[in-house]
Each structure stands twice: as structure tokens, then as C-alpha cells.
Tab-separated table of C-alpha atoms in Angstrom:
chain	number	residue	atom	x	y	z
A	1	UNK	CA	41.204	-75.805	10.342
A	2	UNK	CA	38.360	-74.563	13.142
A	3	UNK	CA	41.616	-73.147	15.182
A	4	UNK	CA	42.618	-71.188	12.271
A	5	UNK	CA	39.341	-69.945	11.731
A	6	UNK	CA	39.309	-68.790	15.349
A	7	UNK	CA	42.951	-67.749	14.964
A	8	UNK	CA	41.595	-65.699	12.378
A	9	UNK	CA	38.564	-64.377	13.818
A	10	UNK	CA	40.558	-63.159	16.789
A	11	UNK	CA	42.938	-61.496	14.857
A	12	UNK	CA	40.491	-59.442	12.404
A	13	UNK	CA	38.696	-58.520	15.641
A	14	UNK	CA	41.961	-57.582	17.278
A	15	UNK	CA	42.571	-55.334	13.377
A	16	UNK	CA	38.774	-54.042	13.880
A	17	UNK	CA	40.007	-52.529	17.413
A	18	UNK	CA	43.125	-51.726	16.321
A	19	UNK	CA	41.399	-49.640	13.107
A	20	UNK	CA	38.609	-48.266	15.825
A	21	UNK	CA	41.526	-46.782	18.116
A	22	UNK	CA	43.531	-45.521	15.496
A	23	UNK	CA	40.754	-43.802	13.607
A	24	UNK	CA	40.247	-40.699	15.414
A	25	UNK	CA	43.795	-40.172	15.809
A	26	UNK	CA	44.325	-40.527	12.047
A	27	UNK	CA	41.297	-38.522	11.358
A	28	UNK	CA	42.325	-36.073	13.708
A	29	UNK	CA	45.630	-35.364	12.079
A	30	UNK	CA	44.598	-35.232	8.606
A	31	UNK	CA	41.772	-33.554	9.156
A	32	UNK	CA	43.058	-30.690	11.074
A	33	UNK	CA	44.804	-28.654	8.595
A	34	UNK	CA	42.240	-28.748	6.176
A	35	UNK	CA	39.328	-28.160	8.646
A	36	UNK	CA	38.656	-24.326	8.156
A	37	UNK	CA	38.942	-24.540	4.573
A	38	UNK	CA	36.659	-27.551	3.994
A	39	UNK	CA	33.951	-25.730	6.479
A	40	UNK	CA	34.736	-22.521	4.344
A	41	UNK	CA	33.770	-24.732	1.131
A	42	UNK	CA	30.371	-26.217	2.566
A	43	UNK	CA	29.525	-22.744	3.432
A	44	UNK	CA	30.083	-21.201	0.009
A	45	UNK	CA	28.110	-24.102	-1.756
A	46	UNK	CA	25.300	-23.484	0.391
A	47	UNK	CA	22.904	-20.454	0.556
A	48	UNK	CA	23.255	-19.785	4.113
A	49	UNK	CA	25.919	-21.009	6.999
A	50	UNK	CA	23.423	-23.147	8.919
A	51	UNK	CA	22.803	-25.207	5.655
A	52	UNK	CA	26.524	-25.253	4.735
A	53	UNK	CA	27.183	-26.008	8.614
A	54	UNK	CA	24.965	-28.879	8.352
A	55	UNK	CA	26.587	-29.786	5.559
A	56	UNK	CA	29.488	-29.974	6.817
A	57	UNK	CA	28.772	-32.052	9.520
A	58	UNK	CA	27.145	-34.523	7.508
A	59	UNK	CA	30.302	-34.810	5.293
A	60	UNK	CA	32.490	-34.901	8.025
A	61	UNK	CA	30.231	-37.631	9.791
A	62	UNK	CA	30.653	-39.629	6.562
A	63	UNK	CA	34.598	-38.993	6.113
A	64	UNK	CA	35.138	-40.543	9.328
A	65	UNK	CA	32.895	-43.227	9.056
A	66	UNK	CA	34.621	-44.480	5.567
A	67	UNK	CA	38.037	-43.701	6.911
A	68	UNK	CA	39.007	-47.078	6.465
A	69	UNK	CA	38.313	-47.618	2.987
A	70	UNK	CA	41.068	-44.446	2.599
A	71	UNK	CA	44.096	-45.960	1.543
A	72	UNK	CA	46.562	-43.296	0.755
A	73	UNK	CA	46.807	-40.673	3.235
A	74	UNK	CA	48.197	-38.188	0.686
A	75	UNK	CA	44.837	-38.066	-0.986
A	76	UNK	CA	43.018	-37.070	2.112
A	77	UNK	CA	41.989	-33.816	0.330
A	78	UNK	CA	40.507	-34.691	-2.574
A	79	UNK	CA	39.018	-37.881	-0.958
A	80	UNK	CA	37.160	-35.331	1.599
A	81	UNK	CA	36.335	-32.494	-0.767
A	82	UNK	CA	34.495	-34.899	-2.391
A	83	UNK	CA	32.871	-36.308	0.293
A	84	UNK	CA	31.956	-32.744	0.490
A	85	UNK	CA	30.717	-32.541	-2.957
A	86	UNK	CA	28.921	-36.024	-2.980
A	87	UNK	CA	27.258	-34.787	0.055
A	88	UNK	CA	25.875	-31.325	-2.117
A	89	UNK	CA	24.669	-32.981	-4.569
A	90	UNK	CA	22.416	-35.807	-3.223
A	91	UNK	CA	20.848	-32.533	-0.912
A	92	UNK	CA	20.250	-30.849	-3.899
A	93	UNK	CA	18.523	-33.624	-5.667
A	94	UNK	CA	16.506	-34.082	-2.179
A	95	UNK	CA	13.887	-31.952	-1.215
A	96	UNK	CA	11.254	-29.657	-2.813
A	97	UNK	CA	10.380	-28.039	0.749
A	98	UNK	CA	14.015	-27.300	1.207
A	99	UNK	CA	13.587	-25.042	-2.369
A	100	UNK	CA	10.272	-23.804	-1.578
A	101	UNK	CA	10.637	-21.832	1.586
A	102	UNK	CA	14.498	-22.024	2.063
A	103	UNK	CA	14.732	-21.865	6.418
A	104	UNK	CA	17.515	-19.050	7.490
A	105	UNK	CA	18.330	-19.006	3.824
A	106	UNK	CA	17.840	-15.730	2.431
A	107	UNK	CA	19.377	-14.191	5.201
A	108	UNK	CA	22.546	-15.601	4.373
A	109	UNK	CA	23.399	-15.888	8.185
A	110	UNK	CA	27.103	-15.257	7.906
A	111	UNK	CA	26.634	-12.295	8.762
A	112	UNK	CA	27.143	-12.435	12.349
A	113	UNK	CA	23.941	-12.002	14.030
A	114	UNK	CA	24.248	-9.212	16.623
A	115	UNK	CA	21.762	-10.846	18.800
A	116	UNK	CA	23.434	-14.107	19.154
A	117	UNK	CA	26.877	-13.561	18.515
A	118	UNK	CA	27.445	-10.626	21.137
A	119	UNK	CA	29.057	-7.974	18.708
A	120	UNK	CA	28.013	-5.646	16.480
A	121	UNK	CA	28.810	-6.249	12.797
A	122	UNK	CA	28.302	-2.556	12.095
A	123	UNK	CA	31.180	-1.079	13.695
A	124	UNK	CA	33.243	-3.769	12.340
A	125	UNK	CA	34.406	-5.456	9.111
A	126	UNK	CA	30.681	-6.222	8.671
A	127	UNK	CA	29.799	-3.192	7.030
A	128	UNK	CA	26.204	-2.792	5.307
A	129	UNK	CA	27.431	-2.835	1.928
A	130	UNK	CA	29.338	-6.364	2.527
A	131	UNK	CA	26.438	-7.959	3.999
A	132	UNK	CA	24.493	-6.578	0.561
A	133	UNK	CA	27.212	-8.168	-1.460
A	134	UNK	CA	27.281	-11.605	0.608
A	135	UNK	CA	23.562	-11.837	0.259
A	136	UNK	CA	23.843	-11.022	-3.573
A	137	UNK	CA	26.349	-13.226	-4.536
A	138	UNK	CA	25.089	-16.208	-2.817
A	139	UNK	CA	21.677	-15.888	-4.281
A	140	UNK	CA	23.355	-15.643	-7.500
A	141	UNK	CA	25.402	-18.597	-6.821
A	142	UNK	CA	22.522	-20.443	-5.946
A	143	UNK	CA	20.648	-19.840	-9.175
A	144	UNK	CA	23.601	-21.763	-10.678
A	145	UNK	CA	23.751	-25.460	-11.488
A	146	UNK	CA	25.738	-27.836	-8.973
A	147	UNK	CA	28.768	-28.611	-11.028
A	148	UNK	CA	28.535	-24.870	-11.915
A	149	UNK	CA	28.746	-23.354	-8.560
A	150	UNK	CA	31.283	-26.176	-7.474
A	151	UNK	CA	33.730	-25.137	-9.935
A	152	UNK	CA	32.933	-21.367	-9.069
A	153	UNK	CA	33.695	-21.581	-5.967
A	154	UNK	CA	36.668	-23.917	-5.911
A	155	UNK	CA	38.379	-21.729	-8.720
A	156	UNK	CA	37.323	-18.145	-7.520
A	157	UNK	CA	36.612	-18.337	-3.476
A	158	UNK	CA	39.409	-21.273	-2.803
A	159	UNK	CA	42.041	-20.734	-5.190
A	160	UNK	CA	42.006	-23.987	-7.024
A	161	UNK	CA	43.761	-24.635	-10.294
A	162	UNK	CA	41.685	-25.940	-12.845
A	163	UNK	CA	43.945	-29.176	-12.936
A	164	UNK	CA	43.384	-29.865	-9.457
A	165	UNK	CA	38.996	-29.393	-9.962
A	166	UNK	CA	39.262	-31.473	-13.153
A	167	UNK	CA	41.191	-34.192	-10.760
A	168	UNK	CA	38.641	-33.879	-8.237
A	169	UNK	CA	36.038	-33.950	-10.619
A	170	UNK	CA	37.421	-36.475	-12.888
A	171	UNK	CA	36.615	-34.737	-15.708
A	172	UNK	CA	39.115	-33.105	-18.155
A	173	UNK	CA	40.531	-29.771	-17.788
A	174	UNK	CA	37.958	-28.400	-20.845
A	175	UNK	CA	34.723	-29.377	-18.882
A	176	UNK	CA	36.015	-27.778	-15.940
A	177	UNK	CA	36.845	-24.636	-18.125
A	178	UNK	CA	33.668	-24.901	-19.694
A	179	UNK	CA	32.125	-24.928	-16.317
A	180	UNK	CA	34.102	-22.081	-14.823
A	181	UNK	CA	33.203	-19.820	-18.528
A	182	UNK	CA	29.167	-20.844	-18.058
A	183	UNK	CA	29.026	-20.400	-14.521
A	184	UNK	CA	30.599	-17.123	-15.092
A	185	UNK	CA	28.658	-15.808	-17.960
A	186	UNK	CA	25.684	-17.118	-15.884
A	187	UNK	CA	26.732	-15.064	-12.754
A	188	UNK	CA	26.795	-11.931	-15.488
A	189	UNK	CA	23.772	-12.522	-16.722
A	190	UNK	CA	22.120	-12.688	-13.044
A	191	UNK	CA	23.758	-9.522	-11.875
A	192	UNK	CA	22.813	-7.747	-15.046
A	193	UNK	CA	19.503	-8.724	-15.420
A	194	UNK	CA	18.824	-7.138	-11.299
A	195	UNK	CA	20.804	-3.762	-12.115
A	196	UNK	CA	19.181	-2.180	-8.650
A	197	UNK	CA	20.113	-5.217	-6.987
A	198	UNK	CA	23.483	-5.327	-8.342
A	199	UNK	CA	24.214	-2.327	-7.580
A	200	UNK	CA	22.992	-1.394	-4.486
A	201	UNK	CA	26.035	-1.424	-3.142
A	202	UNK	CA	27.475	2.239	-3.970
A	203	UNK	CA	31.194	2.999	-3.259
A	204	UNK	CA	31.540	5.437	-0.290
A	205	UNK	CA	33.449	8.461	-0.943
B	1	UNK	CA	32.566	-0.460	-11.367
B	2	UNK	CA	32.136	-3.412	-13.958
B	3	UNK	CA	29.855	-6.385	-13.629
B	4	UNK	CA	32.653	-8.793	-13.405
B	5	UNK	CA	34.658	-6.487	-11.017
B	6	UNK	CA	31.526	-6.276	-8.979
B	7	UNK	CA	31.343	-10.269	-8.958
B	8	UNK	CA	34.844	-10.993	-8.181
B	9	UNK	CA	34.203	-8.146	-5.100
B	10	UNK	CA	31.126	-9.765	-3.960
B	11	UNK	CA	33.002	-13.694	-4.261
B	12	UNK	CA	35.751	-12.217	-2.233
B	13	UNK	CA	33.324	-11.099	0.323
B	14	UNK	CA	31.548	-14.507	0.297
B	15	UNK	CA	34.720	-16.198	1.002
B	16	UNK	CA	35.756	-13.900	4.090
B	17	UNK	CA	32.209	-14.227	5.529
B	18	UNK	CA	32.285	-18.117	4.843
B	19	UNK	CA	35.423	-17.985	7.325
B	20	UNK	CA	33.637	-15.691	10.149
B	21	UNK	CA	33.271	-17.927	13.439
B	22	UNK	CA	33.984	-21.545	12.265
B	23	UNK	CA	33.610	-24.390	14.159
B	24	UNK	CA	36.848	-25.349	16.487
B	25	UNK	CA	38.445	-28.671	15.185
B	26	UNK	CA	37.739	-30.482	19.116
B	27	UNK	CA	33.917	-29.179	18.162
B	28	UNK	CA	34.088	-31.051	14.687
B	29	UNK	CA	36.336	-34.226	16.427
B	30	UNK	CA	33.378	-34.217	19.205
B	31	UNK	CA	30.503	-34.322	16.877
B	32	UNK	CA	31.438	-37.034	15.052
B	33	UNK	CA	33.179	-38.926	17.756
B	34	UNK	CA	36.302	-38.942	17.643
B	35	UNK	CA	37.307	-37.402	20.750
B	36	UNK	CA	38.265	-39.976	23.776
B	37	UNK	CA	35.004	-39.968	25.183
B	38	UNK	CA	35.466	-39.252	29.089
B	39	UNK	CA	32.189	-39.189	30.872
B	40	UNK	CA	32.183	-35.514	30.710
B	41	UNK	CA	32.681	-35.163	27.339
B	42	UNK	CA	30.393	-37.620	26.538
B	43	UNK	CA	27.848	-35.926	28.517
B	44	UNK	CA	29.087	-32.649	26.946
B	45	UNK	CA	28.587	-34.197	23.240
B	46	UNK	CA	24.951	-35.262	23.963
B	47	UNK	CA	23.877	-32.035	25.431
B	48	UNK	CA	25.727	-30.010	22.183
B	49	UNK	CA	24.045	-32.592	19.854
B	50	UNK	CA	20.627	-32.201	21.189
B	51	UNK	CA	20.458	-29.116	20.802
B	52	UNK	CA	22.024	-29.194	16.996
B	53	UNK	CA	19.624	-31.606	16.070
B	54	UNK	CA	16.486	-30.240	17.422
B	55	UNK	CA	17.152	-27.369	15.450
B	56	UNK	CA	17.601	-29.654	12.338
B	57	UNK	CA	14.804	-31.249	13.179
B	58	UNK	CA	12.415	-28.002	13.924
B	59	UNK	CA	13.639	-26.704	10.474
B	60	UNK	CA	12.479	-29.531	8.620
B	61	UNK	CA	9.128	-29.946	10.122
B	62	UNK	CA	8.489	-25.892	10.470
B	63	UNK	CA	9.237	-25.760	6.172
B	64	UNK	CA	6.910	-28.627	5.696
B	65	UNK	CA	3.914	-27.137	8.181
B	66	UNK	CA	4.428	-23.510	6.885
B	67	UNK	CA	4.639	-24.372	3.578
B	68	UNK	CA	1.386	-26.419	3.767
B	69	UNK	CA	-0.131	-23.827	5.604
B	70	UNK	CA	0.711	-20.986	3.515
B	71	UNK	CA	-0.522	-23.238	0.727
B	72	UNK	CA	-3.848	-23.353	2.140
B	73	UNK	CA	-4.413	-19.472	3.513
B	74	UNK	CA	-3.551	-18.572	-0.381
B	75	UNK	CA	-5.828	-21.111	-1.800
B	76	UNK	CA	-8.434	-20.264	0.609
B	77	UNK	CA	-7.662	-16.466	-0.289
B	78	UNK	CA	-8.048	-16.990	-3.853
B	79	UNK	CA	-11.238	-19.212	-3.203
B	80	UNK	CA	-12.827	-16.323	-1.049
B	81	UNK	CA	-12.451	-13.732	-3.610
B	82	UNK	CA	-13.391	-16.095	-6.807
B	83	UNK	CA	-16.688	-16.927	-5.410
B	84	UNK	CA	-19.656	-14.231	-5.741
B	85	UNK	CA	-21.144	-13.104	-2.010
B	86	UNK	CA	-24.718	-14.558	-2.939
B	87	UNK	CA	-23.494	-17.917	-2.507
B	88	UNK	CA	-21.754	-17.882	0.815
B	89	UNK	CA	-24.607	-19.494	2.445
B	90	UNK	CA	-23.775	-22.567	0.717
B	91	UNK	CA	-20.419	-23.183	1.595
B	92	UNK	CA	-21.952	-24.801	4.905
B	93	UNK	CA	-23.114	-28.003	3.143
B	94	UNK	CA	-20.869	-30.573	3.845
B	95	UNK	CA	-21.299	-32.513	0.724
B	96	UNK	CA	-20.715	-29.273	-1.389
B	97	UNK	CA	-17.838	-28.693	0.454
B	98	UNK	CA	-16.420	-31.871	0.508
B	99	UNK	CA	-16.954	-33.221	-3.231
B	100	UNK	CA	-18.528	-30.926	-5.515
B	101	UNK	CA	-16.033	-27.742	-5.305
B	102	UNK	CA	-13.334	-29.125	-6.074
B	103	UNK	CA	-10.997	-25.617	-5.056
B	104	UNK	CA	-12.380	-26.318	-1.332
B	105	UNK	CA	-11.612	-29.954	-0.881
B	106	UNK	CA	-7.881	-28.606	-1.774
B	107	UNK	CA	-8.201	-26.833	0.869
B	108	UNK	CA	-9.989	-28.666	3.286
B	109	UNK	CA	-6.999	-31.220	2.174
B	110	UNK	CA	-3.891	-28.693	2.839
B	111	UNK	CA	-5.242	-27.627	6.399
B	112	UNK	CA	-5.502	-30.904	7.419
B	113	UNK	CA	-2.473	-32.284	6.018
B	114	UNK	CA	-1.001	-29.713	7.980
B	115	UNK	CA	-2.547	-30.471	11.155
B	116	UNK	CA	-2.245	-34.008	10.890
B	117	UNK	CA	1.566	-33.421	10.033
B	118	UNK	CA	2.149	-31.572	12.989
B	119	UNK	CA	-0.002	-34.466	15.347
B	120	UNK	CA	2.322	-37.037	13.660
B	121	UNK	CA	5.044	-34.622	14.368
B	122	UNK	CA	4.457	-34.903	17.691
B	123	UNK	CA	4.364	-38.040	18.420
B	124	UNK	CA	7.973	-38.472	16.144
B	125	UNK	CA	9.362	-35.903	18.516
B	126	UNK	CA	8.551	-37.346	21.484
B	127	UNK	CA	10.346	-40.836	20.360
B	128	UNK	CA	13.074	-38.889	18.679
B	129	UNK	CA	13.792	-37.005	22.360
B	130	UNK	CA	13.762	-40.019	24.014
B	131	UNK	CA	16.054	-41.743	21.904
B	132	UNK	CA	18.166	-38.816	21.634
B	133	UNK	CA	18.642	-39.119	25.784
B	134	UNK	CA	20.056	-42.777	25.428
B	135	UNK	CA	22.366	-42.301	22.985
B	136	UNK	CA	25.910	-42.444	23.541
B	137	UNK	CA	26.883	-41.655	20.202
B	138	UNK	CA	24.518	-38.561	19.669
B	139	UNK	CA	25.223	-36.917	16.617
B	140	UNK	CA	25.598	-39.729	14.302
B	141	UNK	CA	22.082	-41.447	15.945
B	142	UNK	CA	20.810	-38.328	16.243
B	143	UNK	CA	20.833	-37.906	12.474
B	144	UNK	CA	19.478	-41.015	12.013
B	145	UNK	CA	16.693	-40.593	13.721
B	146	UNK	CA	16.280	-37.449	12.287
B	147	UNK	CA	15.505	-38.800	8.903
B	148	UNK	CA	13.814	-41.611	10.537
B	149	UNK	CA	11.243	-39.483	12.160
B	150	UNK	CA	10.915	-37.138	9.943
B	151	UNK	CA	9.881	-39.909	7.187
B	152	UNK	CA	7.457	-41.580	10.075
B	153	UNK	CA	5.943	-37.995	10.085
B	154	UNK	CA	5.446	-38.080	6.459
B	155	UNK	CA	4.018	-41.286	6.388
B	156	UNK	CA	1.820	-41.026	9.234
B	157	UNK	CA	0.227	-37.807	7.645
B	158	UNK	CA	0.027	-39.494	4.250
B	159	UNK	CA	-1.915	-42.486	5.766
B	160	UNK	CA	-4.118	-40.313	7.721
B	161	UNK	CA	-4.572	-38.396	4.544
B	162	UNK	CA	-5.724	-41.189	2.321
B	163	UNK	CA	-7.867	-42.611	5.088
B	164	UNK	CA	-9.679	-39.671	5.510
B	165	UNK	CA	-10.204	-39.039	2.142
B	166	UNK	CA	-10.917	-42.676	1.668
B	167	UNK	CA	-13.724	-43.195	4.564
B	168	UNK	CA	-15.419	-39.873	3.132
B	169	UNK	CA	-15.352	-41.604	-0.442
B	170	UNK	CA	-16.642	-45.068	1.218
B	171	UNK	CA	-19.007	-43.208	3.147
B	172	UNK	CA	-20.864	-41.526	-0.300
B	173	UNK	CA	-20.985	-44.784	-1.589
B	174	UNK	CA	-22.112	-46.770	1.320
B	175	UNK	CA	-24.877	-43.683	2.510
B	176	UNK	CA	-25.551	-42.363	-0.928
B	177	UNK	CA	-26.852	-38.828	-1.395
B	178	UNK	CA	-29.682	-39.004	1.233
B	179	UNK	CA	-27.381	-40.595	3.615
B	180	UNK	CA	-25.044	-37.284	2.884
B	181	UNK	CA	-27.987	-35.015	3.481
B	182	UNK	CA	-28.239	-36.588	6.702
B	183	UNK	CA	-24.800	-36.489	7.546
B	184	UNK	CA	-24.571	-32.746	6.815
B	185	UNK	CA	-27.519	-32.011	8.854
B	186	UNK	CA	-25.978	-34.187	11.700
B	187	UNK	CA	-22.739	-32.159	11.515
B	188	UNK	CA	-22.903	-28.932	10.372
B	189	UNK	CA	-26.757	-28.095	11.570
B	190	UNK	CA	-27.397	-29.761	14.303
B	191	UNK	CA	-30.416	-28.150	15.541
B	192	UNK	CA	-32.292	-30.640	16.590
B	193	UNK	CA	-29.579	-31.206	19.544
B	194	UNK	CA	-30.405	-28.627	22.336
B	195	UNK	CA	-27.324	-27.213	22.449
B	196	UNK	CA	-26.143	-23.828	24.226
B	197	UNK	CA	-25.571	-21.249	21.621
B	198	UNK	CA	-21.918	-20.881	22.423
B	199	UNK	CA	-21.453	-23.761	20.534
B	200	UNK	CA	-22.026	-21.748	17.590
B	201	UNK	CA	-18.393	-19.905	18.193
B	202	UNK	CA	-16.896	-23.711	17.531
B	203	UNK	CA	-16.060	-23.171	13.965
B	204	UNK	CA	-14.567	-19.477	14.784
B	205	UNK	CA	-12.403	-21.407	17.567
B	206	UNK	CA	-11.616	-23.154	14.726
B	207	UNK	CA	-10.278	-20.808	12.561
B	208	UNK	CA	-8.636	-19.082	15.388
B	209	UNK	CA	-6.654	-22.434	16.331
B	210	UNK	CA	-5.781	-22.410	12.399
B	211	UNK	CA	-4.284	-19.163	12.561
B	212	UNK	CA	-2.496	-19.463	16.003
B	213	UNK	CA	-0.853	-22.816	14.594
B	214	UNK	CA	-0.195	-21.389	11.380
B	215	UNK	CA	1.699	-18.554	12.437
B	216	UNK	CA	3.784	-20.142	15.149
B	217	UNK	CA	5.176	-22.556	11.978
B	218	UNK	CA	5.579	-19.412	9.986
B	219	UNK	CA	7.612	-17.822	12.448
B	220	UNK	CA	9.800	-21.107	13.020
B	221	UNK	CA	10.353	-21.254	9.420
B	222	UNK	CA	10.842	-17.797	8.493
B	223	UNK	CA	14.296	-16.219	8.545
B	224	UNK	CA	16.236	-14.888	11.495
B	225	UNK	CA	16.211	-11.332	10.474
B	226	UNK	CA	12.048	-11.702	10.304
B	227	UNK	CA	12.568	-12.824	13.736
B	228	UNK	CA	14.507	-10.033	15.127
B	229	UNK	CA	11.832	-7.320	13.477
B	230	UNK	CA	9.396	-9.079	15.353
B	231	UNK	CA	8.606	-6.078	17.384
B	232	UNK	CA	7.850	-4.306	14.120
B	233	UNK	CA	5.556	-7.191	13.503
B	234	UNK	CA	3.659	-6.858	16.458
B	235	UNK	CA	2.763	-3.631	16.099
B	236	UNK	CA	1.806	-4.313	12.835
B	237	UNK	CA	-0.646	-6.241	13.954
B	238	UNK	CA	-1.981	-4.552	16.361
B	239	UNK	CA	-2.823	-2.041	14.118
B	240	UNK	CA	-4.064	-5.208	11.688
B	241	UNK	CA	-6.402	-6.178	14.687
B	242	UNK	CA	-7.797	-2.988	15.658
B	243	UNK	CA	-9.266	-2.655	11.953
B	244	UNK	CA	-10.340	-5.791	11.544
B	245	UNK	CA	-12.251	-5.581	14.846
B	246	UNK	CA	-13.963	-2.245	13.878
B	247	UNK	CA	-14.400	-3.727	10.714
B	248	UNK	CA	-16.353	-6.289	12.252
B	249	UNK	CA	-18.117	-4.795	14.903
B	250	UNK	CA	-21.430	-5.434	13.573
B	251	UNK	CA	-20.648	-9.301	13.024
B	252	UNK	CA	-19.040	-9.694	16.541
B	253	UNK	CA	-22.237	-7.767	18.565
B	254	UNK	CA	-24.274	-10.512	16.879
B	255	UNK	CA	-22.348	-13.230	18.664
B	256	UNK	CA	-23.812	-12.881	21.961
B	257	UNK	CA	-24.314	-15.405	24.575
B	258	UNK	CA	-27.718	-16.288	25.097
B	259	UNK	CA	-28.660	-15.768	21.482
B	260	UNK	CA	-27.947	-18.002	18.376
B	261	UNK	CA	-26.888	-16.108	15.414
B	262	UNK	CA	-27.616	-16.467	11.928
B	263	UNK	CA	-25.908	-18.976	10.494
B	264	UNK	CA	-24.483	-16.421	7.681
B	265	UNK	CA	-22.824	-14.677	10.480
B	266	UNK	CA	-20.604	-17.455	11.487
B	267	UNK	CA	-19.734	-18.136	8.072
B	268	UNK	CA	-19.040	-14.682	7.274
B	269	UNK	CA	-15.919	-15.046	5.245
B	270	UNK	CA	-14.616	-11.279	6.989
B	271	UNK	CA	-15.160	-12.547	10.292
B	272	UNK	CA	-13.490	-16.544	9.394
B	273	UNK	CA	-10.681	-14.332	7.624
B	274	UNK	CA	-9.669	-11.385	10.083
B	275	UNK	CA	-9.515	-14.427	13.343
B	276	UNK	CA	-7.332	-16.009	11.217
B	277	UNK	CA	-4.902	-12.923	9.960
B	278	UNK	CA	-5.313	-11.569	13.236
B	279	UNK	CA	-4.715	-14.935	15.589
B	280	UNK	CA	-1.704	-15.615	12.870
B	281	UNK	CA	-0.183	-12.496	13.199
B	282	UNK	CA	-0.273	-12.431	17.187
B	283	UNK	CA	1.074	-15.816	17.246
B	284	UNK	CA	3.446	-15.280	14.540
B	285	UNK	CA	4.954	-12.573	16.868
B	286	UNK	CA	4.823	-14.145	20.404
B	287	UNK	CA	6.526	-17.067	18.759
B	288	UNK	CA	9.268	-15.049	16.807
B	289	UNK	CA	9.925	-13.413	20.458
B	290	UNK	CA	10.392	-16.436	22.253
B	291	UNK	CA	12.403	-18.398	19.291
B	292	UNK	CA	14.597	-15.832	19.343
B	293	UNK	CA	14.827	-15.831	23.341
B	294	UNK	CA	15.630	-19.462	23.000
B	295	UNK	CA	18.239	-19.364	20.252
B	296	UNK	CA	20.303	-16.473	22.593
B	297	UNK	CA	20.101	-18.907	25.657
B	298	UNK	CA	21.164	-22.250	23.361
B	299	UNK	CA	24.070	-19.661	21.620
B	300	UNK	CA	24.597	-18.794	25.176
B	301	UNK	CA	24.733	-22.496	27.025
B	302	UNK	CA	27.116	-23.453	23.892
B	303	UNK	CA	29.582	-20.460	23.966
B	304	UNK	CA	29.357	-21.025	27.881
B	305	UNK	CA	30.348	-24.807	27.514
B	306	UNK	CA	33.865	-25.895	28.448
B	307	UNK	CA	35.698	-28.464	26.023
B	308	UNK	CA	37.214	-31.152	27.805
């Protein structure tokens, strides 16, 4: 009995070792095609890219730590997005201070900072109008509740199907449709409530 | 362009923006510890994570300190505006200051909370850095430490502030009103001490220090766009400083070595506010420039780091 227990323990230890050896490779294989998209998704959920990067890192840490719990690699995409959403929700609930003074938030730092990035956005794709649009849309998205924001980002920005979003959130298709409709209506109301801001970007002739 | 079209166009811009300058896959794998840990990789990970973690940590700290500081400043200004000028002299009484004027008490507590938090933070940061330097899995461990040290700072602050309130409340119970008057004389109006008149400048120095701390905290917490505009703020603060010095020339002239200025001069709200504002603005500007320069160095260090 003792021998078999010892054998089982050593087998289990070998299994853990093998798993820990395999996990990085498995994680790398699974994350590679999704990496940039998930990062972009995390950034879209947050008001600034700095917070988005932080959210992404936290989600990656959690995903890597719990990878052994994922049985079916085919489900990795939904599993990973669910983790991002879960981290995002917990961060939304977390801190009063975070909302009182958004750090690096209002400037929506996706815009490359000429001081640090080494290139001048004014001469490239980052025209001032785009910066305004980015900032404005992020400010409006930040006003939505987390569920609506996630649905809008997945559907409108990430290009997911409604059925996929419903499966991800484990809710009905009609619930997602409702979130999308309400989110869009709220965005419209926010834009219309601030006409000066809404149309700060004038079309250049 | 209709509102719906505008929203769609803006969301497309957000989508494009969110794909700018992504992390590399290696960077992510290295951060979560999924790359083989060659000595060089391990060293690089620790170095990179130290930068990343210290930034996350600094952001949290700055947020809390700056919030407290700003609340204190706003409340103080409101209180200054609300109290009639005739009653300035009453502000010096410790008992009045601590117990009778609730607004004043809140202001004092807010100031104290910010300062105690900063002190607690220094302890936490020291422990944090020491632990980070020896951490192998720097990012994972660093994140845990950030949460832990953040929690400890808050806990220490709450404990210190509770102690502060309890001690003063207890002292009132023990000493009674007469005792408080004695305490007031001892602490606030020590004419019984053969002090050099320069000691009168202590409250003003404390106000200046508060401005410096607050300016630095706000600079740490504000958005990068403001930091970039630091030179404009520097110019504005120089102008403000000149105006305020000129405006308070009478008060400044009265404070000279070898004379004991009248209490109302030291307590002059205009002088205190001007010191607070100017020192805060000046420090804000200097800190902004410093932070900007440091961020540039950090980014340069990260970008020049060769991935193994």
C-alpha cells in the first residue's frame, strides 16, 4: 500500500513536472494567433491603453496560471476572452479612487506619444481628428455599463457574431441583442447630448 | 454625417488605435514566465518587470495621494472663503481647530491622511523594491506585492489616523477643557519658550511643504498630455508667483529675522494660500519635467533591450 502510494505520488509529481514543462509551449501555441486581437480587445474595454495593457497582463497571468484547467484547446479562444471579461468586471467593481482620478486615462494614450514613441503622429495616420475621435469614443464607451461595453466592443470593433457573443457570455441571443441596442442608444444619446464634442471633428475639404 | 455614422466612424478609429504598438508575443510570454529562463532572459524579465511594476504601483499611489490632497485643498479653500475675515485669529486655537469647527477638522484629517499615506507608502515601497530585486518570477510576484503593499499602505494609514483621532479624543477626556487650553498654549503659542523669532516661520514652512508634496503628487497622477505641457505650467506658475509675492509684500516684509511678527501675519490666509499655490505649482512643474524625462529613459531602456 505504501509502495503504491509512493508510486502514485511520484507519478503525480512527474505529471505535474511534465505539465509545468509543457504548459509554456502549449500556452505559446494557443496564444500566438490570438495575442494581438486580445490585446486590442482589452485596450478597447478600458479608457486608456495603459489600463488596457494592465488588464491584458493580468488576464494573461491568470490564463497562464489556469491553463491546466482547460481541457479542450479548441475552446481556448472563448476561455481566454472570458478571462479578460472576468478581470475587466472585477476591475470595474474595484476602486473608487480609480474612477475619481483616471490615471493616464483621459488622454486615451493609444495615440502614440511623440515624446516617447519617437515618431510624430501629426505626420502619419494620427491626424488630430483621429485623436479627437478616439478620445471621444472612448469617453462615451466608458459611460456604458460593463456588459454593454463588452457587447459593443465585441460586435462593432472585434467583428464577432451575436451568437458567438451570446455563447461567450452564456446568455441568450436576445439578451445580447438587447445589450447592443441599449448600448448603441446610450452612445447616441451621449453623442447628441454633447454636440460640441460630438462634431468637434469637422470634415476637411 | 449622422450621429450613428459618427459613432461607427469613431469606433473604427478606436479599433485602429487599439492595435497601435502592441506588445510582442515574446514580451507577453516572458512577462508571464512562459519563456525558457536563460540567465539573460531572467535578468531581462526582472529589469523589465521592475519598470512595469513600479509604474503600476506609482500610478496607484499617486491616485490616492492626489485625490486626498485635492479634496483637502478644495475643502480648505471653501473653508477660507466661508469664514469671515474677522474671525481669522480664532483659527489658531487648537481646541477650536480640532473639535469645534467640523470643516476644519475634516481638512486637517485629510491633510494628515495624505501625509501619513505618503509615509506608509515609503515603507511599503522599500519593502516592495527589495522583494522585487530577489524575485525570480518577477511579474507574478510583483503583482502580488503591489496588491499587498498597497493594502499595507492603506491599512497603516487607517491605523495611524484612527490612532490620531483616538489620542486627541482621549486627551480631551483626560485633560478636560482646562487641560486643552494648556495644551493649546504649549503647542500653538509658546511665548513661555525663549524661541528664536524664526520659529514663527514653521507654520509657513509646513504649508510650503504641503504644497510641494501636493504638487508632486498631482504631477504623478495627471495625464501625460499635461506633463508634456509642463513648460506652459512653469510659465503660468512664475507669473502666479510674481503676482502673489507682490500681493503679499506687506506680509513678507513683516517676517524678518530678529522680530516677532504679530500672530495674524503668520496666520494670514492670503500668505498661506499663496505659499501653498506657488510651491505646489512650482513643484508640479519640476516634477512633471522630471517624470517626463524619466519616462523617456525608461522607454528607451525597454526599446533597446534585446530579446533573447
